[in-house]
Amino acid sequence: MAGRYPLFDRSALLVRPIGQRQHDLSAHKILPLAPVDAAHLELSEVAEQIVRARRRGAAVILMMGAHVLRCGVQRYLIDLMERGLITALAGNGACAIHDYELALIGATTESVARYIQDGQFGLWRETGRLNDVIAAAASENMGLGEAVGREIEESDPPYRDISVLAAAYRLNIPFTIHVGIGYDIIHEHPNCDGAALGAASYTDFLIFTKVVEQLGQGVVMNFGSAVMAPEIFLKALAMVRNVACRRGENGAGFTMLVCDLHNLPAGYRREALKGNPDYYFRPWKTMLVRTVADGGASYYVQGDHATTVPELWTAVRSCPAL
């Protein structure tokens, strides 16, 4: 029995080759791996906590929005993974799309203002192949991030070396992808299977939650995710603590780092008042205050990801404890 409301007919869509698209970002803008001047003391302190966490065997999780990849810091992230200093990554659906497109053609990012005018925004054939990868992932009970990483790694596209998902797959590091239905351009395509998308992404959520079990005395970092990271982390932490408390366990605190462009006050370790619009900036109240209220530490650094990620990498490399 079908629902009472009519559905949009996706078979009428015109899907063009991605070679016809103009791109705003090319692989030439990916930053070289090189030390930078460190301007934030907080990042040096977090770097020391990262090294200590790995010596203890605790998790170091990096969560991010897709703009992190668009800032060209792929080589820094991959190097941290190769050094064993990041044990898990989490991103939204756009992270998988940008990573896949960059690996495939060495370019990504289209102009919304340009392509929305004639309805061509997002409707590019090669990017839509991700839906087939995701459908296969669901049939194999595999997470979305692992499946896309495997596809990039094994298909060996021209720019595989700058793919963070491929590196994660190669290094056996979970890079989980947390989607919202209708958020990403591949959801426009006729071959998008909503059930498969949900299944593969929910598998990733359970993988992520399992990683959070190892977070005692570890580190969580959020670069530029205003909604996905705080919400996914909040639910995963609740699940982990629910089980731990019933076992009579009291997990040790962890270190939280948030890097974003938002201007927070010096007293960011206390919640904003509800009358303040910043109260609804979830990384502040959720990640910097509520989830570390049991004795953890939190740090906020305001800055562009093209600055903060290289600074963190530089601080880790120069950490005396390394």
Coordinates of N, CA and C in Angstrom, one line a residue, residues 20-247:
Q20 N 31.6 18.6 -17.5 CA 30.9 19.9 -18.0 C 30.8 20.9 -16.9
R21 N 31.1 20.5 -15.7 CA 31.0 21.4 -14.5 C 32.2 22.3 -14.3
Q22 N 32.0 23.5 -13.9 CA 33.0 24.4 -13.5 C 33.3 24.2 -12.0
H23 N 34.5 24.1 -11.6 CA 34.9 23.8 -10.2 C 35.5 25.0 -9.5
D24 N 35.2 25.1 -8.2 CA 35.8 26.2 -7.5 C 37.1 25.8 -6.7
L25 N 37.4 24.5 -6.7 CA 38.5 24.0 -5.9 C 39.2 22.9 -6.7
S26 N 40.5 23.1 -6.9 CA 41.3 22.0 -7.6 C 42.4 21.5 -6.7
A27 N 42.9 20.3 -7.0 CA 43.9 19.6 -6.2 C 45.2 20.5 -6.1
H28 N 45.4 21.5 -7.0 CA 46.5 22.3 -6.9 C 46.5 23.2 -5.6
K29 N 45.3 23.3 -5.0 CA 45.2 24.2 -3.8 C 45.4 23.4 -2.5
I30 N 45.6 22.1 -2.6 CA 45.9 21.3 -1.5 C 47.2 21.7 -0.9
L31 N 47.2 22.0 0.4 CA 48.4 22.5 1.0 C 49.6 21.5 1.1
P32 N 50.8 22.0 1.0 CA 51.9 21.0 1.2 C 52.1 20.8 2.7
L33 N 52.7 19.6 3.0 CA 52.9 19.3 4.4 C 54.2 20.0 4.9
A34 N 54.0 21.0 5.7 CA 55.1 21.8 6.1 C 54.8 22.4 7.5
P35 N 55.7 22.6 8.4 CA 55.5 23.2 9.7 C 55.1 24.7 9.5
V36 N 54.3 25.2 10.4 CA 53.9 26.6 10.4 C 54.1 27.2 11.7
D37 N 54.0 28.5 11.8 CA 54.1 29.2 13.1 C 52.9 28.9 14.0
A38 N 53.2 28.6 15.2 CA 52.1 28.3 16.1 C 51.7 29.5 16.9
A39 N 50.4 30.0 16.7 CA 49.9 31.2 17.3 C 49.0 30.9 18.5
H40 N 48.6 29.7 18.7 CA 47.6 29.4 19.7 C 48.2 28.4 20.7
L41 N 48.3 28.8 22.0 CA 48.9 28.0 23.0 C 48.0 26.8 23.3
E42 N 46.7 27.0 23.1 CA 45.7 25.9 23.3 C 46.0 24.7 22.5
L43 N 46.5 24.9 21.3 CA 46.7 23.8 20.4 C 48.0 23.0 20.8
S44 N 48.9 23.7 21.4 CA 50.1 23.0 22.0 C 49.7 22.1 23.2
E45 N 48.8 22.6 24.0 CA 48.3 21.8 25.1 C 47.5 20.6 24.6
V46 N 46.7 20.8 23.6 CA 45.9 19.7 23.1 C 46.9 18.7 22.4
A47 N 47.9 19.2 21.8 CA 48.9 18.3 21.1 C 49.5 17.3 22.2
E48 N 49.8 17.9 23.3 CA 50.4 17.0 24.4 C 49.4 16.0 24.9
Q49 N 48.1 16.4 24.9 CA 47.1 15.4 25.4 C 46.9 14.3 24.3
I50 N 47.1 14.7 23.0 CA 47.0 13.7 22.0 C 48.1 12.6 22.1
V51 N 49.3 13.1 22.3 CA 50.4 12.1 22.4 C 50.2 11.3 23.7
R52 N 49.8 11.9 24.8 CA 49.6 11.1 26.0 C 48.5 10.1 25.8
A53 N 47.4 10.5 25.2 CA 46.3 9.6 24.9 C 46.7 8.4 24.2
R54 N 47.5 8.6 23.1 CA 47.9 7.4 22.3 C 48.9 6.5 23.1
R55 N 49.7 7.1 24.0 CA 50.6 6.2 24.8 C 49.7 5.4 25.8
R56 N 48.6 5.9 26.2 CA 47.7 5.1 27.1 C 46.8 4.2 26.3
G57 N 46.8 4.3 25.0 CA 45.9 3.5 24.2 C 44.5 4.0 24.1
A58 N 44.3 5.3 24.4 CA 43.0 5.9 24.4 C 42.7 6.5 23.0
A59 N 41.4 6.7 22.7 CA 41.0 7.1 21.4 C 41.3 8.6 21.2
V60 N 41.7 9.0 20.0 CA 41.8 10.3 19.5 C 40.9 10.5 18.3
I61 N 39.8 11.2 18.4 CA 38.8 11.3 17.4 C 38.7 12.7 16.8
L62 N 38.7 12.8 15.5 CA 38.6 14.0 14.8 C 37.3 14.1 14.0
M63 N 36.4 15.0 14.4 CA 35.2 15.2 13.7 C 35.2 16.5 12.9
M64 N 34.6 16.5 11.8 CA 34.7 17.7 10.9 C 33.6 17.9 10.0
G65 N 33.4 19.2 9.6 CA 32.6 19.5 8.5 C 33.3 19.5 7.2
A66 N 32.6 19.5 6.1 CA 33.3 19.4 4.8 C 34.2 20.5 4.4
H67 N 34.0 21.7 5.0 CA 34.9 22.8 4.7 C 36.3 22.6 5.1
V68 N 36.5 21.6 6.0 CA 37.9 21.3 6.4 C 38.6 20.7 5.1
L69 N 38.0 19.9 4.4 CA 38.6 19.3 3.2 C 38.7 20.4 2.1
R70 N 37.8 21.3 2.0 CA 37.9 22.4 1.1 C 38.9 23.4 1.4
C71 N 39.5 23.3 2.6 CA 40.6 24.2 3.0 C 41.9 23.6 2.6
G72 N 41.9 22.4 2.1 CA 43.2 21.8 1.5 C 44.1 21.2 2.6
V73 N 43.6 20.8 3.7 CA 44.5 20.2 4.7 C 44.6 18.7 4.7
Q74 N 44.3 18.1 3.6 CA 44.3 16.6 3.5 C 45.6 16.0 3.9
R75 N 46.7 16.6 3.5 CA 48.0 16.0 3.8 C 48.4 16.0 5.3
Y76 N 47.9 17.0 6.0 CA 48.1 17.1 7.4 C 47.3 16.0 8.1
L77 N 46.1 15.8 7.7 CA 45.2 14.8 8.3 C 45.8 13.4 8.1
I78 N 46.2 13.1 6.8 CA 46.7 11.8 6.5 C 48.0 11.5 7.2
D79 N 48.8 12.5 7.4 CA 50.1 12.3 8.1 C 49.8 12.0 9.6
L80 N 48.9 12.7 10.2 CA 48.5 12.4 11.6 C 48.0 10.9 11.7
M81 N 47.2 10.5 10.7 CA 46.7 9.1 10.7 C 47.9 8.1 10.6
E82 N 48.8 8.4 9.7 CA 49.9 7.5 9.5 C 50.8 7.4 10.7
R83 N 50.9 8.5 11.5 CA 51.7 8.5 12.7 C 50.9 7.8 13.8
G84 N 49.7 7.4 13.6 CA 48.9 6.7 14.7 C 48.4 7.7 15.7
L85 N 48.3 8.9 15.4 CA 47.9 10.0 16.3 C 46.4 10.3 16.2
I86 N 45.7 9.8 15.2 CA 44.3 9.9 15.1 C 43.8 8.5 14.9
T87 N 42.8 8.1 15.8 CA 42.3 6.7 15.7 C 41.0 6.6 15.1
A88 N 40.3 7.7 14.8 CA 39.0 7.7 14.2 C 38.7 9.1 13.7
L89 N 37.9 9.1 12.6 CA 37.4 10.4 12.0 C 35.9 10.3 11.8
A90 N 35.2 11.4 11.8 CA 33.8 11.4 11.5 C 33.5 12.7 10.7
G91 N 32.7 12.5 9.7 CA 32.3 13.7 8.9 C 30.9 13.5 8.4
N92 N 30.4 14.6 7.7 CA 29.1 14.5 7.2 C 29.1 14.0 5.7
G93 N 28.0 13.9 5.1 CA 27.9 13.4 3.8 C 28.8 14.1 2.7
A94 N 28.8 15.5 2.9 CA 29.6 16.3 2.0 C 31.1 16.0 2.0
C95 N 31.6 15.5 3.2 CA 33.0 15.1 3.3 C 33.3 14.0 2.3
A96 N 32.4 13.0 2.2 CA 32.6 11.9 1.3 C 32.5 12.3 -0.1
I97 N 31.6 13.3 -0.4 CA 31.5 13.7 -1.8 C 32.7 14.5 -2.2
H98 N 33.2 15.5 -1.4 CA 34.3 16.3 -1.8 C 35.6 15.4 -1.9
D99 N 35.7 14.4 -1.0 CA 36.9 13.6 -1.0 C 36.9 12.7 -2.2
Y100 N 35.7 12.2 -2.6 CA 35.6 11.3 -3.8 C 35.9 12.1 -5.1
E101 N 35.3 13.3 -5.2 CA 35.5 14.0 -6.4 C 36.9 14.5 -6.6
L102 N 37.6 14.9 -5.5 CA 39.0 15.3 -5.6 C 39.8 14.1 -6.0
A103 N 39.6 12.9 -5.4 CA 40.3 11.7 -5.8 C 40.1 11.4 -7.3
L104 N 38.9 11.5 -7.7 CA 38.5 11.1 -9.1 C 39.0 12.0 -10.2
I105 N 38.8 13.4 -10.0 CA 39.1 14.3 -11.1 C 40.1 15.4 -10.6
G106 N 40.5 15.4 -9.4 CA 41.4 16.5 -8.9 C 40.7 17.8 -8.8
A107 N 39.4 17.8 -8.6 CA 38.6 19.1 -8.5 C 37.3 18.8 -7.8
T108 N 36.7 19.8 -7.2 CA 35.4 19.6 -6.5 C 34.8 21.0 -6.3
T109 N 33.6 21.1 -5.8 CA 32.9 22.3 -5.4 C 32.4 23.1 -6.6
E110 N 31.1 23.1 -6.7 CA 30.4 23.9 -7.7 C 29.8 25.1 -7.2
S111 N 29.5 26.1 -8.0 CA 28.9 27.3 -7.6 C 27.4 27.1 -7.5
V112 N 26.9 27.1 -6.2 CA 25.4 27.0 -6.0 C 24.7 28.1 -6.8
A113 N 25.2 29.3 -6.7 CA 24.6 30.5 -7.3 C 24.4 30.3 -8.8
R114 N 25.5 29.7 -9.4 CA 25.4 29.5 -10.9 C 24.5 28.4 -11.3
Y115 N 24.6 27.2 -10.6 CA 23.9 26.0 -11.1 C 22.5 25.9 -10.6
I116 N 22.2 26.6 -9.6 CA 20.8 26.5 -9.1 C 19.8 27.2 -10.1
Q117 N 20.4 28.1 -10.9 CA 19.5 28.9 -11.8 C 18.8 28.0 -12.8
D118 N 19.5 27.0 -13.3 CA 18.9 26.1 -14.3 C 18.6 24.7 -13.8
G119 N 18.7 24.6 -12.4 CA 18.4 23.3 -11.8 C 19.5 22.2 -12.0
Q120 N 20.7 22.6 -12.4 CA 21.7 21.6 -12.7 C 22.6 21.3 -11.4
F121 N 22.4 22.1 -10.4 CA 23.2 22.0 -9.1 C 23.1 20.5 -8.6
G122 N 24.2 19.9 -8.5 CA 24.3 18.6 -7.9 C 24.1 17.4 -8.8
L123 N 23.6 17.7 -10.0 CA 23.2 16.6 -10.9 C 24.4 16.2 -11.8
W124 N 25.4 15.6 -11.3 CA 26.6 15.2 -12.1 C 26.8 13.7 -12.0
R125 N 26.9 13.1 -13.2 CA 26.9 11.6 -13.3 C 27.9 10.9 -12.4
E126 N 29.1 11.3 -12.5 CA 30.2 10.6 -11.8 C 30.0 10.6 -10.3
T127 N 29.6 11.8 -9.8 CA 29.4 11.9 -8.3 C 28.3 10.9 -7.9
G128 N 27.3 10.8 -8.8 CA 26.1 9.9 -8.4 C 26.5 8.4 -8.3
R129 N 27.7 8.1 -8.8 CA 28.1 6.7 -8.6 C 28.3 6.3 -7.1
L130 N 28.4 7.3 -6.3 CA 28.5 7.0 -4.9 C 27.3 6.3 -4.4
N131 N 26.1 6.6 -5.0 CA 24.9 5.9 -4.6 C 25.0 4.4 -4.8
D132 N 25.7 4.0 -5.8 CA 25.9 2.5 -6.1 C 26.8 1.9 -5.0
V133 N 27.9 2.7 -4.7 CA 28.8 2.3 -3.6 C 28.1 2.1 -2.3
I134 N 27.2 3.0 -2.0 CA 26.4 3.0 -0.8 C 25.5 1.8 -0.7
A135 N 24.8 1.6 -1.9 CA 23.9 0.4 -1.9 C 24.6 -0.9 -1.7
A136 N 25.8 -1.0 -2.3 CA 26.6 -2.2 -2.0 C 27.0 -2.3 -0.6
A137 N 27.4 -1.1 0.0 CA 27.7 -1.1 1.5 C 26.6 -1.7 2.3
A138 N 25.4 -1.2 2.1 CA 24.3 -1.7 2.8 C 24.0 -3.2 2.7
S139 N 24.2 -3.7 1.5 CA 24.0 -5.1 1.3 C 25.1 -5.9 2.0
E140 N 26.2 -5.3 2.3 CA 27.3 -6.0 2.9 C 27.4 -5.7 4.4
N141 N 26.4 -4.9 4.9 CA 26.4 -4.5 6.3 C 27.7 -3.7 6.7
M142 N 28.1 -2.9 5.7 CA 29.3 -2.1 5.8 C 29.0 -0.7 6.1
G143 N 29.8 0.1 6.8 CA 29.6 1.5 7.0 C 29.8 2.3 5.7
L144 N 29.2 3.4 5.6 CA 29.3 4.2 4.4 C 30.7 4.7 4.2
G145 N 31.4 5.2 5.3 CA 32.7 5.7 5.1 C 33.7 4.6 4.7
E146 N 33.6 3.4 5.2 CA 34.5 2.3 4.8 C 34.3 2.0 3.4
A147 N 33.0 2.0 2.9 CA 32.8 1.6 1.6 C 33.3 2.6 0.6
V148 N 33.2 3.9 0.9 CA 33.7 4.9 0.0 C 35.2 4.9 0.0
G149 N 35.8 4.7 1.2 CA 37.3 4.6 1.2 C 37.8 3.4 0.5
R150 N 37.1 2.3 0.6 CA 37.5 1.1 -0.2 C 37.4 1.4 -1.7
E151 N 36.3 2.0 -2.1 CA 36.1 2.3 -3.6 C 37.3 3.1 -4.1
I152 N 37.6 4.2 -3.4 CA 38.7 5.1 -3.8 C 40.0 4.3 -3.8
E153 N 40.3 3.6 -2.8 CA 41.6 2.9 -2.6 C 41.7 1.8 -3.7
E154 N 40.7 1.0 -3.9 CA 40.9 -0.1 -4.9 C 40.7 0.3 -6.3
S155 N 40.0 1.4 -6.6 CA 39.8 1.8 -8.0 C 41.0 2.6 -8.5
D156 N 41.8 3.1 -7.5 CA 43.0 3.8 -7.8 C 42.9 5.0 -8.8
P157 N 42.0 6.0 -8.4 CA 41.8 7.1 -9.3 C 43.1 8.0 -9.3
P158 N 43.2 9.0 -10.2 CA 44.4 9.7 -10.4 C 44.9 10.5 -9.2
Y159 N 44.0 10.9 -8.3 CA 44.4 11.7 -7.1 C 44.1 11.0 -5.8
R160 N 44.3 9.7 -5.8 CA 44.0 8.9 -4.6 C 44.9 9.4 -3.4
D161 N 46.1 9.9 -3.7 CA 47.0 10.2 -2.6 C 46.5 11.3 -1.7
I162 N 45.5 12.1 -2.2 CA 45.0 13.2 -1.3 C 43.6 12.8 -0.7
S163 N 43.2 11.6 -0.9 CA 41.9 11.1 -0.3 C 42.1 10.7 1.1
V164 N 41.4 11.4 2.0 CA 41.5 11.0 3.4 C 40.7 9.7 3.7
L165 N 39.6 9.5 3.0 CA 38.9 8.3 3.1 C 39.7 7.1 2.7
A166 N 40.4 7.2 1.6 CA 41.2 6.1 1.1 C 42.3 5.8 2.1
A167 N 42.9 6.8 2.6 CA 44.0 6.6 3.6 C 43.5 5.9 4.9
A168 N 42.3 6.3 5.3 CA 41.7 5.7 6.5 C 41.4 4.2 6.2
Y169 N 40.9 3.9 5.0 CA 40.6 2.5 4.7 C 42.0 1.7 4.7
R170 N 43.0 2.3 4.1 CA 44.3 1.7 3.9 C 44.9 1.4 5.3
L171 N 44.7 2.3 6.2 CA 45.3 2.3 7.6 C 44.4 1.6 8.6
N172 N 43.2 1.1 8.1 CA 42.3 0.5 9.0 C 41.8 1.4 10.2
I173 N 41.6 2.6 9.8 CA 41.1 3.6 10.8 C 39.7 4.0 10.4
P174 N 38.7 3.9 11.3 CA 37.3 4.2 10.9 C 37.2 5.7 10.6
F175 N 36.6 6.0 9.4 CA 36.2 7.3 9.0 C 34.7 7.2 8.8
T176 N 33.9 7.5 9.8 CA 32.5 7.3 9.7 C 31.8 8.5 9.1
I177 N 30.8 8.3 8.3 CA 30.0 9.3 7.6 C 28.6 9.4 8.1
H178 N 28.2 10.5 8.5 CA 26.9 10.7 9.2 C 26.0 11.6 8.3
V179 N 25.0 11.1 7.6 CA 24.3 11.8 6.7 C 22.9 12.2 7.2
G180 N 22.4 13.3 6.6 CA 21.0 13.7 6.8 C 20.3 13.5 5.5
I181 N 19.2 12.8 5.4 CA 18.5 12.6 4.1 C 18.1 13.9 3.5
G182 N 18.5 14.1 2.3 CA 18.2 15.3 1.6 C 19.2 16.4 1.7
Y183 N 20.3 16.1 2.5 CA 21.3 17.1 2.7 C 22.3 17.2 1.6
D184 N 22.6 16.1 0.9 CA 23.7 16.0 -0.1 C 23.2 15.9 -1.5
I185 N 24.1 16.3 -2.4 CA 23.7 16.4 -3.8 C 23.4 15.0 -4.4
I186 N 24.0 13.9 -3.9 CA 23.8 12.6 -4.4 C 22.4 12.1 -4.1
H187 N 21.7 12.8 -3.2 CA 20.3 12.4 -2.8 C 19.3 12.9 -3.9
E188 N 19.8 13.7 -4.8 CA 18.9 14.2 -5.9 C 18.9 13.1 -7.0
H189 N 19.8 12.2 -7.1 CA 20.0 11.3 -8.2 C 19.0 10.2 -8.3
P190 N 18.6 9.8 -9.5 CA 17.6 8.7 -9.6 C 18.1 7.4 -9.0
N191 N 19.4 7.2 -8.8 CA 19.9 5.9 -8.3 C 20.1 5.9 -6.8
C192 N 19.6 7.0 -6.1 CA 19.7 7.1 -4.6 C 18.7 6.2 -4.0
D193 N 19.2 5.3 -3.1 CA 18.3 4.4 -2.3 C 18.4 4.9 -0.9
G194 N 17.3 5.5 -0.4 CA 17.2 6.1 0.9 C 17.4 5.0 2.0
A195 N 16.9 3.8 1.8 CA 17.0 2.8 2.8 C 18.5 2.4 2.9
A196 N 19.2 2.2 1.8 CA 20.6 1.9 1.8 C 21.4 3.0 2.5
L197 N 21.1 4.2 2.1 CA 21.8 5.4 2.7 C 21.7 5.4 4.2
G198 N 20.5 5.1 4.7 CA 20.2 5.1 6.1 C 20.9 4.0 6.8
A199 N 20.9 2.8 6.2 CA 21.5 1.6 6.8 C 23.0 1.8 6.9
A200 N 23.6 2.2 5.8 CA 25.1 2.4 5.8 C 25.6 3.4 6.8
S201 N 24.8 4.5 6.9 CA 25.2 5.6 7.8 C 24.9 5.2 9.2
Y202 N 23.8 4.4 9.4 CA 23.6 4.0 10.8 C 24.6 3.0 11.3
T203 N 25.1 2.2 10.4 CA 26.2 1.3 10.7 C 27.4 2.1 11.2
D204 N 27.7 3.2 10.4 CA 28.8 4.1 10.8 C 28.5 4.7 12.2
F205 N 27.3 5.1 12.5 CA 27.0 5.6 13.9 C 27.4 4.6 14.9
L206 N 27.1 3.3 14.7 CA 27.4 2.3 15.7 C 28.9 2.1 15.8
I207 N 29.6 2.2 14.6 CA 31.0 2.1 14.6 C 31.6 3.2 15.4
F208 N 31.1 4.4 15.2 CA 31.6 5.6 15.9 C 31.4 5.4 17.4
T209 N 30.2 5.0 17.8 CA 29.9 4.8 19.2 C 30.8 3.8 19.9
K210 N 31.2 2.7 19.1 CA 32.1 1.8 19.7 C 33.5 2.4 19.9
V211 N 33.9 3.3 19.1 CA 35.2 4.0 19.3 C 35.1 4.9 20.5
V212 N 33.9 5.5 20.8 CA 33.8 6.4 22.0 C 34.0 5.6 23.2
E213 N 33.8 4.3 23.2 CA 34.0 3.4 24.4 C 35.5 3.5 24.8
Q214 N 36.4 3.9 23.9 CA 37.8 3.9 24.3 C 38.3 5.4 24.5
L215 N 37.3 6.3 24.9 CA 37.6 7.7 25.0 C 38.2 8.1 26.3
G216 N 38.1 7.3 27.3 CA 38.6 7.6 28.7 C 40.1 8.1 28.6
Q217 N 40.3 9.4 29.0 CA 41.7 10.0 28.9 C 42.1 10.2 27.5
G218 N 41.2 10.2 26.6 CA 41.5 10.5 25.2 C 41.2 11.9 24.8
V219 N 41.0 12.1 23.5 CA 40.8 13.4 22.9 C 39.7 13.4 21.8
V220 N 38.9 14.4 21.8 CA 37.9 14.6 20.8 C 38.1 16.0 20.2
M221 N 38.1 16.1 18.9 CA 38.3 17.4 18.2 C 37.2 17.6 17.2
N222 N 36.7 18.8 17.2 CA 35.6 19.2 16.2 C 36.1 20.4 15.4
F223 N 36.4 20.1 14.1 CA 36.8 21.2 13.3 C 35.6 21.6 12.4
G224 N 34.9 22.6 12.7 CA 33.9 23.2 11.8 C 32.6 22.6 11.6
S225 N 32.2 21.7 12.5 CA 30.8 21.1 12.4 C 29.9 21.7 13.5
A226 N 29.0 22.5 13.0 CA 28.1 23.1 14.0 C 26.9 22.3 14.5
V227 N 26.6 21.3 13.7 CA 25.4 20.4 14.1 C 25.8 19.0 14.2
M228 N 26.3 18.4 13.1 CA 26.5 17.0 13.0 C 27.4 16.5 14.2
A229 N 28.6 17.1 14.3 CA 29.5 16.6 15.4 C 29.0 16.7 16.8
P230 N 28.5 17.8 17.2 CA 27.9 17.8 18.6 C 26.8 16.9 18.8
E231 N 25.9 16.7 17.8 CA 24.7 15.9 18.0 C 25.1 14.4 17.9
I232 N 25.9 14.0 17.0 CA 26.4 12.6 16.9 C 27.1 12.2 18.2
F233 N 28.0 13.1 18.6 CA 28.9 12.8 19.7 C 28.0 12.7 21.0
L234 N 27.0 13.6 21.2 CA 26.2 13.6 22.3 C 25.4 12.2 22.5
K235 N 24.9 11.8 21.4 CA 24.1 10.5 21.5 C 25.0 9.3 21.7
A236 N 26.2 9.3 21.0 CA 27.1 8.2 21.2 C 27.6 8.1 22.6
L237 N 27.9 9.3 23.2 CA 28.4 9.3 24.6 C 27.4 8.9 25.5
A238 N 26.1 9.3 25.3 CA 25.0 8.8 26.2 C 24.9 7.3 26.2
M239 N 25.0 6.7 25.0 CA 24.9 5.2 24.9 C 26.1 4.6 25.6
V240 N 27.3 5.1 25.5 CA 28.4 4.5 26.1 C 28.3 4.6 27.6
R241 N 27.9 5.8 28.1 CA 27.8 6.0 29.5 C 26.7 5.2 30.2
N242 N 25.6 5.0 29.4 CA 24.5 4.2 29.9 C 25.0 2.8 30.2
V243 N 25.7 2.2 29.3 CA 26.2 0.8 29.6 C 27.3 0.8 30.7
A244 N 28.2 1.8 30.7 CA 29.2 1.9 31.7 C 28.7 2.1 33.1
C245 N 27.7 2.9 33.2 CA 27.1 3.2 34.6 C 26.4 1.9 35.1
R246 N 25.8 1.2 34.3 CA 25.1 -0.1 34.7 C 26.1 -1.1 35.1
R247 N 27.4 -1.0 34.6 CA 28.4 -1.9 35.0 C 29.2 -1.4 36.3

